[in-house]
Amino acid sequence: MQNLLNPEYYLSAEIWQAEREQIFSKLWQYAGHAAQLAQPNDWILANIAGREVVVQNFAGELRAFSNVCSHRFSAIRSKPCGHGPLQCPYHHWTYNKEGVPRGIPLRNQFSELADPGAIEKLALERWAVDRCGGLVFVRLAREGQSLREFLGATYPAMQAASESLIKVVREFEYTIEANWKVVIQNTLELYHIVAVHPRSFGKGMNYKQLASLRQVDELVAPPHIVYRAESIAAVAPTPPPVTLRTLLQRILLSIIRPARNMANDGVRRKLNPGLFSRAGGAVHFGIFPCFNFAISGLGLATELVYTPLSAERTRVRVRNWAPGLQNLNLIEKALMRWRQATDANFTRIIVDEDVLANEAVQRGLHNKGATLLSSGLLSEDEHKVHRFQTFYLEAMAAHEAARPS
Ligand code: FES
Ligand SMILES: [Fe+2]
């Protein structure tokens, strides 16, 4: 298969601007998890298409606004999440759920505000916000598909997979010196894992074993890519750093192996969101263009949010999520805590390894630049990269049509 995107797509500031208009401003973008917005006055801050957006719970209702105060344009929120009324930290203007400043200190000193309707004109810029299970999305375009239409066939599965998650086990962020499509494409193929992941996925693996790994398409839901990698989670679990606690958990679980197996079955029965026809592996949701969400049979999830910062820089935020453990017995809880620590550690190593590979690709694209004769090749294992590129070109079609030939 031919690679469909030439190097210009990964280097050009003009194409990145067009992507902002054609893709990131038009489509629903993941903003955060509803567990962080559970209580009235909980809020999160998200970067949507290069714009800061604050999502706030107003007495149970979610609203999304530009993070810019109408008074003299201070950012209202400066942390990723928090709790409190929507109040600007500069002069304490406080906004209601319509985005209108209802609390203005020394209000009678603003002569313009005596006019009827003047206050409403100061309303914050408001965006569409909706949720699928525990996943909260924002859309900057005034018109467009509903979130349910956008997620299509993935909607029920994403809803089931995300609803039970209540706790962030671990969270970290990177800035990667690479175009966002380099980063996304890397998440869509396993061909690189022997070479790039010697400490995680690819540990002790050769290419013959790699070829036998099964990846099953779960759903056909263009432009999203959903698949189940059946055995990859079992390939090389990487233990977390040794602490007294992890050591005790490990000893406990290895001494009582039968109990461990029972615990595994018990957890699967109680926490598996029903996505798994067979045991093992993980279901990966690649929500177009830039949001990845994976969930294992034990109900543990990993969320990767990729935010393009420029044509050649991408931020990735990784969160490992866990469900509530209240229905589990003691051994099942110990197993889950162990797996939470293991999975979080495993994710960190994988992302570390991928960052280096992504940055090497970006440097290579630079060196080759427009002189590249062939646009590259894709193997069968990389067919999902081809699909992503096809969806991407379709989404960009309006822009392409408008470009001078
Ligand atoms: S800039 Fe926000 S209250 Fe003054
Ligand atoms: Fe990787």
JSON list of C-alpha atoms and ligand atoms in Angstrom, two decimals, residues 186 192 197 350 354, ligand 2:
[
{"chain": "A", "resi": 186, "resn": "ASN", "atom": "CA", "xyz": [2.18, 5.51, 15.34]},
{"chain": "A", "resi": 192, "resn": "HIS", "atom": "CA", "xyz": [7.10, -0.84, 15.17]},
{"chain": "A", "resi": 197, "resn": "HIS", "atom": "CA", "xyz": [9.34, -1.13, 22.54]},
{"chain": "A", "resi": 350, "resn": "ILE", "atom": "CA", "xyz": [5.37, 2.75, 26.11]},
{"chain": "A", "resi": 354, "resn": "ASP", "atom": "CA", "xyz": [7.05, 6.16, 21.29]},
{"chain": "B", "resi": 2, "resn": "FE", "atom": "FE", "xyz": [4.27, 2.36, 20.15]}
]
